[in-house]
Coordinates of C-alpha atoms and ligand atoms in Angstrom, one line a residue:
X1 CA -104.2 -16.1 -97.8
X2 CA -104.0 -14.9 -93.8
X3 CA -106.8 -16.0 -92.0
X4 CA -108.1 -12.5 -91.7
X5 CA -108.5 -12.5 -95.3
X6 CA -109.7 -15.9 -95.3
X7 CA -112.7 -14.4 -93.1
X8 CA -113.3 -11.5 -94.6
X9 CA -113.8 -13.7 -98.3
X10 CA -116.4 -16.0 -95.9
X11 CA -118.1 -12.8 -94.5
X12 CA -118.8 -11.4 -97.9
X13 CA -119.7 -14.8 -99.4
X14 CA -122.7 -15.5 -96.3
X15 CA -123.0 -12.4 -94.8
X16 CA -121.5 -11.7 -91.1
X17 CA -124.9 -13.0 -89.6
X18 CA -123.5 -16.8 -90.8
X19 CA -120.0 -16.3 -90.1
X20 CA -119.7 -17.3 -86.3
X21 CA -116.4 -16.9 -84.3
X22 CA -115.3 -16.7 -80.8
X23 CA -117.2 -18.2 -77.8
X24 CA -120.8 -19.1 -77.6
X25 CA -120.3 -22.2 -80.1
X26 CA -119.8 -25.6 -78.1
X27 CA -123.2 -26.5 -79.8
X28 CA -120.8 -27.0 -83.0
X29 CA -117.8 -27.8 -81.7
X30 CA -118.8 -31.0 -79.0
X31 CA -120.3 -33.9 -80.2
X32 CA -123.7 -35.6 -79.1
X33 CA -122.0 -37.9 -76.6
X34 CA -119.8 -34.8 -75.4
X35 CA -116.9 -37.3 -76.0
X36 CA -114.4 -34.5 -78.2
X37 CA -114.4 -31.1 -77.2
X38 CA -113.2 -29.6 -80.6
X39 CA -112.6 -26.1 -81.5
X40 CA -113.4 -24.2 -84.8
X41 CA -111.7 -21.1 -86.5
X42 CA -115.3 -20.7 -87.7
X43 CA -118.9 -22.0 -88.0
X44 CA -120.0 -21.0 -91.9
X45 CA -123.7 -21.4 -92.3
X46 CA -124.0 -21.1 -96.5
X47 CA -127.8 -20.4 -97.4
X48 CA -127.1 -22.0 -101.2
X49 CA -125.1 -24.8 -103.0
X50 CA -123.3 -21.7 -104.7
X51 CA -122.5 -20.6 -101.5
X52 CA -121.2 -23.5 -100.3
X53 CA -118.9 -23.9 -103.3
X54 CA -117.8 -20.3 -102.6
X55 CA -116.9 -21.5 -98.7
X56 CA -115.1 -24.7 -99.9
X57 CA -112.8 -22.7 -102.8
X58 CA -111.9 -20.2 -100.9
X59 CA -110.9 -23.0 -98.0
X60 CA -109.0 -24.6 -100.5
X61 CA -107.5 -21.5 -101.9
X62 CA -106.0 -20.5 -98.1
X63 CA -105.4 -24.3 -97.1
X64 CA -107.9 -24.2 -94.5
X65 CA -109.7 -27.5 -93.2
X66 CA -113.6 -28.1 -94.1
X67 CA -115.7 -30.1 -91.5
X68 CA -119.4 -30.4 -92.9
X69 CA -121.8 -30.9 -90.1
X70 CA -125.5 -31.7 -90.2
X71 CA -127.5 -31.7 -86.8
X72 CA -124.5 -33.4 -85.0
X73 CA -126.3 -36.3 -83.7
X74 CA -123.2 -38.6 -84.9
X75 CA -122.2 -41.0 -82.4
X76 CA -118.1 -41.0 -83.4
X77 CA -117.5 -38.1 -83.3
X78 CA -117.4 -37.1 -87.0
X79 CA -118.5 -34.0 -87.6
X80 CA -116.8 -31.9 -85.0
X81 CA -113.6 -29.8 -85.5
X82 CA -110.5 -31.1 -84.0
X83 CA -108.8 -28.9 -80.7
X84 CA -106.4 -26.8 -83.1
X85 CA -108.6 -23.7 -83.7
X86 CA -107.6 -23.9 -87.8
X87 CA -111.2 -25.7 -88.9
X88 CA -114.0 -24.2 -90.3
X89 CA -117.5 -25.7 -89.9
X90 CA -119.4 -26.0 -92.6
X91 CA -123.0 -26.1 -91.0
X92 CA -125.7 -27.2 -93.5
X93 CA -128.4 -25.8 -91.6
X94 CA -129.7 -23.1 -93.4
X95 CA -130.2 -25.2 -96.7
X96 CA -133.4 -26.6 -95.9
X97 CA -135.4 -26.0 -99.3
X98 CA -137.9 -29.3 -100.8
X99 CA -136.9 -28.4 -104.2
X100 CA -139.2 -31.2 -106.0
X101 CA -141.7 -33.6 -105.4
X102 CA -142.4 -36.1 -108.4
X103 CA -145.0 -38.4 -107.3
X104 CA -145.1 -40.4 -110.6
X105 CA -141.3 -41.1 -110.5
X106 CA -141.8 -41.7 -106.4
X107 CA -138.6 -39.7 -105.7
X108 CA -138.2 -36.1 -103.8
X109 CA -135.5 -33.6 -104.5
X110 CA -134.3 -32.0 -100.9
X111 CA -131.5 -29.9 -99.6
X112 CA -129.1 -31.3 -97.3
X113 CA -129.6 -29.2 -94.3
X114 CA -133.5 -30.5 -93.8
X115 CA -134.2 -32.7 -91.0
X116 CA -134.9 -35.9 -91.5
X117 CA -138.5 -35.4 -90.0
X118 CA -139.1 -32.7 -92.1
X119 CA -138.4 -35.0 -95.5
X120 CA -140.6 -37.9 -93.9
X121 CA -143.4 -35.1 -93.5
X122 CA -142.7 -33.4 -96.9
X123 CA -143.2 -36.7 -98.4
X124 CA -146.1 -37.7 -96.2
X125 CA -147.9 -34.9 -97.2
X126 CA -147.5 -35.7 -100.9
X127 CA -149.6 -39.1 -100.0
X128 CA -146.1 -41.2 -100.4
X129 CA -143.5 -42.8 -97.6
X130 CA -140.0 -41.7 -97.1
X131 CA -139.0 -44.9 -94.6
X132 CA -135.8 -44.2 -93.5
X133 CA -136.6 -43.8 -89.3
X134 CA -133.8 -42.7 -86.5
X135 CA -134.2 -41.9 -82.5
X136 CA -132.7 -38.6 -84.3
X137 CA -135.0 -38.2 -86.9
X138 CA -136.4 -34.5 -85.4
X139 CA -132.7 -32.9 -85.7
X140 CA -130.3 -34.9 -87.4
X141 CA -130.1 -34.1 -91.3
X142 CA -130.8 -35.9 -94.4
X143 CA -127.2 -34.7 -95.5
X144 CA -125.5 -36.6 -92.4
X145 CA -127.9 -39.3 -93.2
X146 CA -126.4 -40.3 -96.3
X147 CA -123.3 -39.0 -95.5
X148 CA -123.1 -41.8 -93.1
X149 CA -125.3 -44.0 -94.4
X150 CA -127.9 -44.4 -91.8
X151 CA -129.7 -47.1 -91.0
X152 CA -132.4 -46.8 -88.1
X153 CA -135.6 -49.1 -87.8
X154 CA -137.0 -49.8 -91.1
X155 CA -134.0 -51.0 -92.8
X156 CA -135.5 -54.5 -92.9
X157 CA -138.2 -53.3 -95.2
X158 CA -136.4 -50.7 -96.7
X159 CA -132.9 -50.8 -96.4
X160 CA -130.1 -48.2 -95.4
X161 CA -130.1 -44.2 -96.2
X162 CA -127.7 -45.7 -99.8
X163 CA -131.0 -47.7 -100.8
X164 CA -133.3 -45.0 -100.6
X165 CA -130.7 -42.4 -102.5
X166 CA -131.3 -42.5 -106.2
X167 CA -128.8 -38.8 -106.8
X168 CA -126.7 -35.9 -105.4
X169 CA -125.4 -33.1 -105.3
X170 CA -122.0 -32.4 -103.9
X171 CA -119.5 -29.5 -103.5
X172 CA -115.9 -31.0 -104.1
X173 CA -112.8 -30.5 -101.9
X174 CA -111.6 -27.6 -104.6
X175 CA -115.4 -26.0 -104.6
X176 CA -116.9 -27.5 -107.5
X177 CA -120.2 -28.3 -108.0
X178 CA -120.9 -31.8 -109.0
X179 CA -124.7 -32.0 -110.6
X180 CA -125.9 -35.6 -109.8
X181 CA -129.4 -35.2 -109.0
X182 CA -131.1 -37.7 -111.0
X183 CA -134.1 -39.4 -110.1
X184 CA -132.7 -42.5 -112.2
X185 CA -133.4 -45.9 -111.2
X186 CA -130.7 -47.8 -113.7
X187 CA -127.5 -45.8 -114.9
X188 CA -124.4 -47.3 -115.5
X189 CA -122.3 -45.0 -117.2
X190 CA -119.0 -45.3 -115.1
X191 CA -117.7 -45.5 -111.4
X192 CA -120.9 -44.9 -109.2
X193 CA -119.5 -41.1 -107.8
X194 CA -122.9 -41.5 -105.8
X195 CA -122.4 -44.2 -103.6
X196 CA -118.7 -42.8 -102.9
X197 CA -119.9 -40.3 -101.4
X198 CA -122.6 -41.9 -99.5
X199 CA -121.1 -43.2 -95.9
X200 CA -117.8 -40.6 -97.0
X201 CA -118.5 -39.3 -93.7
X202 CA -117.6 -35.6 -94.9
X203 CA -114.2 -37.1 -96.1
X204 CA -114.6 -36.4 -99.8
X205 CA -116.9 -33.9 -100.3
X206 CA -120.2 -32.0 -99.2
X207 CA -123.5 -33.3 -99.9
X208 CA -125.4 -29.8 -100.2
X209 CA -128.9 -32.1 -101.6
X210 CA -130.2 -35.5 -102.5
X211 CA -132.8 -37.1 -105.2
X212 CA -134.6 -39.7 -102.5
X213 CA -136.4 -43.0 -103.4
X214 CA -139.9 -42.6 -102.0
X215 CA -142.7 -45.4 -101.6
X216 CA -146.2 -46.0 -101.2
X217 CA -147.8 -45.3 -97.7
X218 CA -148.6 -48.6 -96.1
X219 CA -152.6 -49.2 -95.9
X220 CA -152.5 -50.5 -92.6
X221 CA -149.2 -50.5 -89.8
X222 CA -149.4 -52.9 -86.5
X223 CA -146.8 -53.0 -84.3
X224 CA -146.8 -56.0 -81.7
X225 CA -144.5 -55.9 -78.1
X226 CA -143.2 -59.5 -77.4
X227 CA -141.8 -60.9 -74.6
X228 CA -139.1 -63.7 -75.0
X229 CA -137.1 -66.1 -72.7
X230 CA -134.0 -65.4 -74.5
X231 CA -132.2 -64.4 -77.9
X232 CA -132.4 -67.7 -80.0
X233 CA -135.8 -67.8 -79.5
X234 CA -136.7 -64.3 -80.8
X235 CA -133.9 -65.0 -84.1
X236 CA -136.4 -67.8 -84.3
X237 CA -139.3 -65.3 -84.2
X238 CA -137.6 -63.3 -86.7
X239 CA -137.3 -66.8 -89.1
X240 CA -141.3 -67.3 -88.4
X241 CA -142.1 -63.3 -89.5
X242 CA -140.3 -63.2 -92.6
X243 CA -142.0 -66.2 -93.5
X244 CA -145.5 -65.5 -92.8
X245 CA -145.3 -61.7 -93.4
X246 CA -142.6 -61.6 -96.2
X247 CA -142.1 -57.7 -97.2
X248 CA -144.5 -56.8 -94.5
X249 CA -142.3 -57.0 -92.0
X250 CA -140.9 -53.7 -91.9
X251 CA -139.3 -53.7 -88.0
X252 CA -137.8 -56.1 -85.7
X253 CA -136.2 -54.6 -83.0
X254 CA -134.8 -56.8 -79.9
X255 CA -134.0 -55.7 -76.6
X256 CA -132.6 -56.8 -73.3
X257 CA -133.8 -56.1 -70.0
X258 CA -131.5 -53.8 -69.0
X259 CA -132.0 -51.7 -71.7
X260 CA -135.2 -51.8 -70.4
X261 CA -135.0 -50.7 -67.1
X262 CA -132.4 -47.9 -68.1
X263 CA -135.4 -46.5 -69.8
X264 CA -137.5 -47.6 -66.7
X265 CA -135.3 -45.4 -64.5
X266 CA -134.1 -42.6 -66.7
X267 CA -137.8 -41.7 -68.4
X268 CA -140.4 -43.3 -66.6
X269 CA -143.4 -41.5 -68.7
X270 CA -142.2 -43.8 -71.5
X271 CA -142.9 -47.1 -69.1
X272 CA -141.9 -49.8 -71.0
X273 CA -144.3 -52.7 -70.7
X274 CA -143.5 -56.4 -70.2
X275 CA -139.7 -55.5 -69.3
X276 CA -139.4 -57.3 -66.0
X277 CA -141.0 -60.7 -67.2
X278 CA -138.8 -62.1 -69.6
X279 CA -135.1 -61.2 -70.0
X280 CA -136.0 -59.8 -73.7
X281 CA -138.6 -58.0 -75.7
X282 CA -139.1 -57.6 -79.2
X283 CA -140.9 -54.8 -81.1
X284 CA -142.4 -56.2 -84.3
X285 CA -143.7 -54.1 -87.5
X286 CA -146.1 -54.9 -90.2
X287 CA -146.7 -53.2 -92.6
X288 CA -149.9 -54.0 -95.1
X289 CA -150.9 -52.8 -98.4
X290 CA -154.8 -54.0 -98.1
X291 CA -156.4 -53.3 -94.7
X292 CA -156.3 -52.7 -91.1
X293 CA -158.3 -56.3 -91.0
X294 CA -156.2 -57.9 -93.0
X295 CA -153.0 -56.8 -91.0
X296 CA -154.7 -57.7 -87.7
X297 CA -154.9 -60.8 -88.8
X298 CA -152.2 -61.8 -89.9
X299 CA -150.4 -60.5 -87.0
X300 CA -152.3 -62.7 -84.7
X301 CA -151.6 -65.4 -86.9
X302 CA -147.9 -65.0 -86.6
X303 CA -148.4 -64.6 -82.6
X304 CA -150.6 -67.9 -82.0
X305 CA -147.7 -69.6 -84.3
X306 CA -145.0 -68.1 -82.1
X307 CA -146.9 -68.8 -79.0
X308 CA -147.6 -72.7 -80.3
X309 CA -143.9 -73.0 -80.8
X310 CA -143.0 -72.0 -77.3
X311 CA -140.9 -69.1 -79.3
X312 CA -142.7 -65.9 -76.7
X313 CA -144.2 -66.3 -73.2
X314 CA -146.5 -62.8 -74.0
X315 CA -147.2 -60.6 -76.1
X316 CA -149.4 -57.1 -76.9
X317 CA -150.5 -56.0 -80.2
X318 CA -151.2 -51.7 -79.9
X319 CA -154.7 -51.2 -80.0
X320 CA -153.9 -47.4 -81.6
X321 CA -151.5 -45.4 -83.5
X322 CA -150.9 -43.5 -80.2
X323 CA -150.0 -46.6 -78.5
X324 CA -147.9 -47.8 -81.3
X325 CA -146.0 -44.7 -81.3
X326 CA -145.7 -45.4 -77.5
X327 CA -143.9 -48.2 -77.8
X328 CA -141.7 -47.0 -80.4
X329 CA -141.1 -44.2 -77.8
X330 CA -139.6 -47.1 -75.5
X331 CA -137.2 -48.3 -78.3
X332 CA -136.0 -45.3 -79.2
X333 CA -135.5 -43.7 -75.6
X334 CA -132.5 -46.3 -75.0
X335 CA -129.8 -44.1 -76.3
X336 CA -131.2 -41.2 -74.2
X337 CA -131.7 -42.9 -71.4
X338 CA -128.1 -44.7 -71.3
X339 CA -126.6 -41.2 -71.6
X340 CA -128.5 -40.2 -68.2
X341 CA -126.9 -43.4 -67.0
X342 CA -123.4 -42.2 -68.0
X343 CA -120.7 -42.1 -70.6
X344 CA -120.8 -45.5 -72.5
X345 CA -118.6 -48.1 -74.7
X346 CA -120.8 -48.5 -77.9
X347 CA -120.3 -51.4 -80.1
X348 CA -122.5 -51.0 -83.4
X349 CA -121.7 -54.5 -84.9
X350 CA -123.1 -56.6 -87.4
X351 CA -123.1 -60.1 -87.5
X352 CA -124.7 -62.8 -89.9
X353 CA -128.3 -62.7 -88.0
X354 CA -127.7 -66.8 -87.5
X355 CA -124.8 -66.2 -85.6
X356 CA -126.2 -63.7 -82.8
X357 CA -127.1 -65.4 -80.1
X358 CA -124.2 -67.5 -80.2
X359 CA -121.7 -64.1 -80.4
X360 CA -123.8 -62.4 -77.7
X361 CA -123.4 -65.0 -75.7
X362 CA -119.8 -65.6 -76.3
X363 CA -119.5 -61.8 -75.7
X364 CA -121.0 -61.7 -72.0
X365 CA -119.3 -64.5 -71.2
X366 CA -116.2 -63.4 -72.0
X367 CA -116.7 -59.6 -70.9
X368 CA -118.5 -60.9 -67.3
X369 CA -115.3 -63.1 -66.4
X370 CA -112.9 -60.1 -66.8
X371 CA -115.6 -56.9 -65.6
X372 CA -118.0 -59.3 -63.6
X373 CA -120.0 -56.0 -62.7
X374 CA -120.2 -54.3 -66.6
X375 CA -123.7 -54.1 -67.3
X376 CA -124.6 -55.0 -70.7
X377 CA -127.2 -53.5 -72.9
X378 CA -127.8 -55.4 -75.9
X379 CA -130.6 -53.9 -78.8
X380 CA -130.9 -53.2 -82.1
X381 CA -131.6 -54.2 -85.2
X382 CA -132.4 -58.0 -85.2
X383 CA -133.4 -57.9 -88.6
X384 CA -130.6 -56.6 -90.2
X385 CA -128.1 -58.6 -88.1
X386 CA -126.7 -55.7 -86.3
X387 CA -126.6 -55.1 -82.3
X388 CA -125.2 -52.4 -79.9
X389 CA -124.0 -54.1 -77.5
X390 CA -123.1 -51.4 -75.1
X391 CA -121.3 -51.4 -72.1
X392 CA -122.0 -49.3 -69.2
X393 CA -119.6 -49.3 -66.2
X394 CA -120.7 -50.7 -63.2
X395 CA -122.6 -49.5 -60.7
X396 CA -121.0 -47.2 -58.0
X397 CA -117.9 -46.4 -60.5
X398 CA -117.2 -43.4 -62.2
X399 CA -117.9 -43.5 -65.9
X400 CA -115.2 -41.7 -67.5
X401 CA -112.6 -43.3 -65.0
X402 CA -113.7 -46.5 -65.5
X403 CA -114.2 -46.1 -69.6
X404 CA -110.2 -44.5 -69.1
X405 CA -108.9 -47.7 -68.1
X406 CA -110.6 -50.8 -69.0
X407 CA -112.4 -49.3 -72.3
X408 CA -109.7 -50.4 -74.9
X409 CA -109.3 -53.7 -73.2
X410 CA -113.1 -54.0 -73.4
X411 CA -113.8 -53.0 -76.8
X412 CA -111.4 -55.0 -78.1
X413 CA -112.5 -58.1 -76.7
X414 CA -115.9 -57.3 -78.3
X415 CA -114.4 -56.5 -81.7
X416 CA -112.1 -59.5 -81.6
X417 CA -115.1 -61.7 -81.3
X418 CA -116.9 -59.8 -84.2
X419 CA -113.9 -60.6 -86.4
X420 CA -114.2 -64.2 -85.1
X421 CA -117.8 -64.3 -86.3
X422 CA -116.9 -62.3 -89.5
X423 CA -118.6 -59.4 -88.9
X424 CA -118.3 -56.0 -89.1
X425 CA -117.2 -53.0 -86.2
X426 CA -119.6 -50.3 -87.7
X427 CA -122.8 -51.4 -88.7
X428 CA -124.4 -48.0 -88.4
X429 CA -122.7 -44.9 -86.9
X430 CA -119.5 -45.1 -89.1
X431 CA -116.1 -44.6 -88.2
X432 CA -115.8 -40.6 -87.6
X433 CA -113.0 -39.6 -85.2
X434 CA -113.7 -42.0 -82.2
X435 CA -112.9 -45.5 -84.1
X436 CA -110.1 -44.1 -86.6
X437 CA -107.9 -46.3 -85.2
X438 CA -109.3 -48.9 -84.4
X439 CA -110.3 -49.4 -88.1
X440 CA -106.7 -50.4 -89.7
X441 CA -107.0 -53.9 -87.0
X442 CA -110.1 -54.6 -89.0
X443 CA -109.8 -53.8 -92.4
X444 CA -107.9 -55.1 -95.0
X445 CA -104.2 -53.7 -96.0
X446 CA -106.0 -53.4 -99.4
X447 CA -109.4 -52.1 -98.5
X448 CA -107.6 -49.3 -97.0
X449 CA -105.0 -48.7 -99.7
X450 CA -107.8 -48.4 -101.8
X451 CA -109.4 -46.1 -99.5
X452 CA -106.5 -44.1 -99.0
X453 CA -106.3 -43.5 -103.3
X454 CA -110.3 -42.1 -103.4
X455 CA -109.3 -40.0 -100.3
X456 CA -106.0 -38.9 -102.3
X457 CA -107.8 -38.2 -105.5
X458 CA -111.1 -36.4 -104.7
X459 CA -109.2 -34.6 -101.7
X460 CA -105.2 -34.1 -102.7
X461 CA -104.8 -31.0 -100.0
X462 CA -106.4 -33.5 -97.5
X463 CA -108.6 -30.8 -96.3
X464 CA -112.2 -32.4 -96.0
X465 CA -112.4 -33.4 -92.5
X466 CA -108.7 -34.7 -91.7
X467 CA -108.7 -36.9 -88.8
X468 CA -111.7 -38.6 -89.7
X469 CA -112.3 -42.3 -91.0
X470 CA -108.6 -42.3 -92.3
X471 CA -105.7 -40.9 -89.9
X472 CA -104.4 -37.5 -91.8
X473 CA -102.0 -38.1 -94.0
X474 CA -99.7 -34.7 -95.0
X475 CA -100.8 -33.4 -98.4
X476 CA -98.7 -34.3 -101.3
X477 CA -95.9 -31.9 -102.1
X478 CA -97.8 -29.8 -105.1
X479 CA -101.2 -31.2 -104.4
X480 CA -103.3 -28.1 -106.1
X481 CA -106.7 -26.5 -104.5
X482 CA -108.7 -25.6 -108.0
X483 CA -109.7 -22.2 -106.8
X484 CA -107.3 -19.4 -107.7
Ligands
LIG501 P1 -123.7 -35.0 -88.1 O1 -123.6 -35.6 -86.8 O2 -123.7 -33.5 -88.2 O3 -122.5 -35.5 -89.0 C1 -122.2 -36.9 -89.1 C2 -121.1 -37.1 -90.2 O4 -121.5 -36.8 -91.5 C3 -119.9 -36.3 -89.9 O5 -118.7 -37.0 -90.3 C4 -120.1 -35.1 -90.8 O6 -118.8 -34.5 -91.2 C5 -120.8 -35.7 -92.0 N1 -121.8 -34.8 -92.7 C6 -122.9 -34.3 -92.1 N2 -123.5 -33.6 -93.0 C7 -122.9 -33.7 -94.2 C8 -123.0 -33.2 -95.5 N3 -124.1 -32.5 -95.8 N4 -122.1 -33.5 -96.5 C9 -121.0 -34.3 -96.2 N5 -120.8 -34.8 -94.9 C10 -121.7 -34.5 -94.0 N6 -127.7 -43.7 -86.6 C11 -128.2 -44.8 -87.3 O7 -127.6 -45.1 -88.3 N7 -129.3 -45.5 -86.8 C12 -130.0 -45.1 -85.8 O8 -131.0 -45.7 -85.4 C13 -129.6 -43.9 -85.0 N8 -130.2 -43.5 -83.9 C14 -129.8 -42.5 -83.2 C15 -130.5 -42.1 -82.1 C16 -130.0 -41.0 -81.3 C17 -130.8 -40.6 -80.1 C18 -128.8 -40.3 -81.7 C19 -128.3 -39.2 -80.9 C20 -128.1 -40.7 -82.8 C21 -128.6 -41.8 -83.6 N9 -127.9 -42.2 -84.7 C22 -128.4 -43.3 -85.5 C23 -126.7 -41.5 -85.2 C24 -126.9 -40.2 -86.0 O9 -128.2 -39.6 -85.7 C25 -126.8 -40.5 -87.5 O10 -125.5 -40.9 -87.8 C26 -127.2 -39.4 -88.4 O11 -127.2 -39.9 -89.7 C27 -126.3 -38.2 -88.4 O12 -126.9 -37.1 -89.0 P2 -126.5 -35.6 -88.6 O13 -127.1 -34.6 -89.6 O14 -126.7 -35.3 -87.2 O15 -124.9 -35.6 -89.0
LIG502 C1 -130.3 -47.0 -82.1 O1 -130.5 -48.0 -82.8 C2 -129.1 -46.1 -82.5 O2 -131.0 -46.6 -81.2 C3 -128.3 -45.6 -81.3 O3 -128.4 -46.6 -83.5 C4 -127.6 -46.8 -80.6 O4 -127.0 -45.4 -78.8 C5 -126.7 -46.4 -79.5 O5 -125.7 -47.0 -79.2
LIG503 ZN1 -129.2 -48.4 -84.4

């Protein structure tokens, strides 16, 4: 099939309106960081899972490459086309239909092109919780949420974007529709095609809509900012909170001073409080299923303990939901407010939580005596063990320049002592085009043989967004699209 042809099928299969071509689409083809500068044969914006299975066959039928994209808020670079001009976008924008709500099963059946605000409000509105929480959350999608496995801010209550996913539905490499949607807590008939596809990263198939896990609302939510002398005291907070708070701790975010100040400088109408008088802060969630009373207090409970033990110099519990949602603000401004500061080297790394202090400072020590002038930011996720430890180049250099030519030597450092500490090089944002190879250092020969035979079976013309996770291999001689 010529790619004329190839058009022409896509134009009658979404109408001309969702067939986009020529200029006017760096929005599509330039990821979040502005990192890859990629450039599509065509964005295809399918209203339906029928059209989507259309788009893919007919890809497969004229051997034409398939990169799903969601609201493009990935940070490596995954679901952008490559430079060649020969990849069509699959946008999942326009599927944005709630299709089901069951509030007695607590799950919710939504497309994959919805926002993942729009699923949190969809299920807020039905009196129930859907946790999973991202800086993102107002334009990234739930299908690039699971199809990356998101984790965000609540995954110490909650756990990632895989937890809260009970079924799919997918469109295959070939264009056929896999009907997964169950709202089934227990199934074990076979391999689990689910949780392949979950973290796939647009590698195996399209995730056109999900059956999610939904949960109660909590009766009360306190959040409390904390101000620590340095990182083994607030792992030490973290040991005292799940204790005395058990399942109602549902965030525990750390961060350092200069993540801080970035936000400080950068959006100064989100003014962080506290950041100047300890080197870290930590933001701390409860959530409580009897009261606002009962919450209250055992927050301050936690707080006198932590202040007895000499764990925090200071803390502020928010006296409102506004100023909760303040603080949040704060936390989830860093990513912005780093950009503003310049291109950065991101490192979203998990470590076993009892080793982080001990790897962060191992880390600066050994980054500061080769880069003296880096600057570190160091956040995240305390409670789930993972970190990003960003580097930003130092002051009075040129970001890009200075990213050029010491940013392989520096991540490796960092990933070097993450493998030392048995941890892992993507906690969070994946793999995408930006770490592809770096992965093969850190993964098993076999881990990746094995990966390369799921790629190989669900994908044999290789043509769900080559390049990413894996390095493309050439299809095998024969490999068959199933649309004739
Ligand atoms: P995209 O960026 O469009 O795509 C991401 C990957 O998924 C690509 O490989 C793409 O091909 C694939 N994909 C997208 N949709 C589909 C689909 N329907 N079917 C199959 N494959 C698909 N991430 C976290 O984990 N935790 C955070 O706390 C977090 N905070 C963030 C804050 C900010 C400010 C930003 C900019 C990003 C943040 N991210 C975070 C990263 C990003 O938002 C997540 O990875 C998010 O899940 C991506 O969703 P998306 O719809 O934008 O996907
Ligand atoms: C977060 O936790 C996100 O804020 C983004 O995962 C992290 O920008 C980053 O490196
Ligand atoms: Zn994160």
């Amino acid at each position: 099939m010529t790619t004329e042809s190839l058009l022409h099928l896509l134009r009658q299969t979404v109408g001309d309106a969702h067939v986009l071509t020529g200029a006017g689409l760096e929005r599509y083809e330039r990821d979040w960081q502005q990192r890859v500068h990629g450039k599509a044969l065509a964005v295809v914006r399918p209203a339906s899972t029928a059209e989507a299975a259309a788009v893919l066959a007919a890809c497969a039928q004229a051997r034409v490459a398939v990169v799903p994209q969601g609201g493009n808020t990935g940070l490596v670079a995954g679901g952008v086309p490559d430079a060649s001009g020969t990849q069509v976008v699959l946008s999942l924008q326009r599927m944005q239909a709630v299709r089901a709500i069951d509030a007695h099963n607590m799950t919710m059946t939504v497309e994959a092109g919805c926002t993942l605000q729009q699923v949190q409000q969809a299920a807020a509105q039905a009196g129930l919780l859907f946790p999973l929480s991202l800086g993102s959350e107002g334009s990234c999608t739930i299908g690039g949420n699971l199809a990356t496995n998101a984790g965000g801010t609540q995954v110490v209550r909650y756990g990632n974007a895989r937890e809260l996913c009970l079924g799919l539905e997918v469109v295959t490499a070939q264009g056929q529709i896999w009907e997964g949607l169950s709202g089934l807590r227990k199934d074990n008939t076979g391999y689990d095609l689910r949780d392949l596809f979950i973290g796939s990263e647009g590698t195996l198939g399209v995730i056109t809509a999900a059956t999610l896990r939904l949960y109660p609302q909590p009766v009360a939510q306190l959040t409390a900012w904390v101000a620590l002398p340095d990182l083994q005291q607030a792992s030490a907070l973290l040991q005292l909170a799940r204790q005395q708070l058990d399942a109602g701790l549902s965030g525990f975010e750390v961060m350092n001073q200069l993540a801080l100040s970035l936000v400080a400088k950068h959006l100064p109408q989100l003014r962080p409080p506290m950041w100047q008088s300890q080197p870290w802060c930590v933001l701390l969630e409860l959530s409580d299923s009897q009261s606002e009373q009962h919450a209250r207090e055992r927050l301050e409970r936690l707080l006198e303990a932590a202040l007895q033990q000499g764990l925090i110099s200071d803390a502020i519990v928010a006296a409102s939901v506004q100023q909760a949602q303040a603080l949040w603000h704060v936390r989830e401004g860093i990513t912005l407010a780093q950009a503003q500061e310049g291109q950065n080297l991101k490192h979203d790394v998990s470590i076993a939580i009892s080793a982080i202090p001990q790897f962060v400072q191992q880390a600066n020590a050994a980054l500061l005596q080769a880069w003296p002038d880096v600057r570190i930011l160091t956040y995240g996720h305390l409670g789930d063990g993972n970190l990003h430890y960003n580097v930003q180049h130092p002051q009075g250099q040129t970001p890009a320049q200075f990213n050029a030519r010491h940013g392989q030597a520096i991540s490796e450092t960092v990933y070097a002592l993450v493998r030392r500490f048995g941890g892992s090089i993507s906690a969070e944002h994946g793999i995408g085009a930006l770490k592809r190879d770096t992965l093969p250092q850190y993964k098993s020969p076999v881990a990746l043989q094995l990966m390369r035979a799921i790629k190989q079976a669900l994908d044999p013309q290789a043509l769900m967004n080559p390049g990413k996770v894996l390095a493309a291999l050439p299809a095998q001689p024969g490999a068959q699209g199933g649309a004739e």
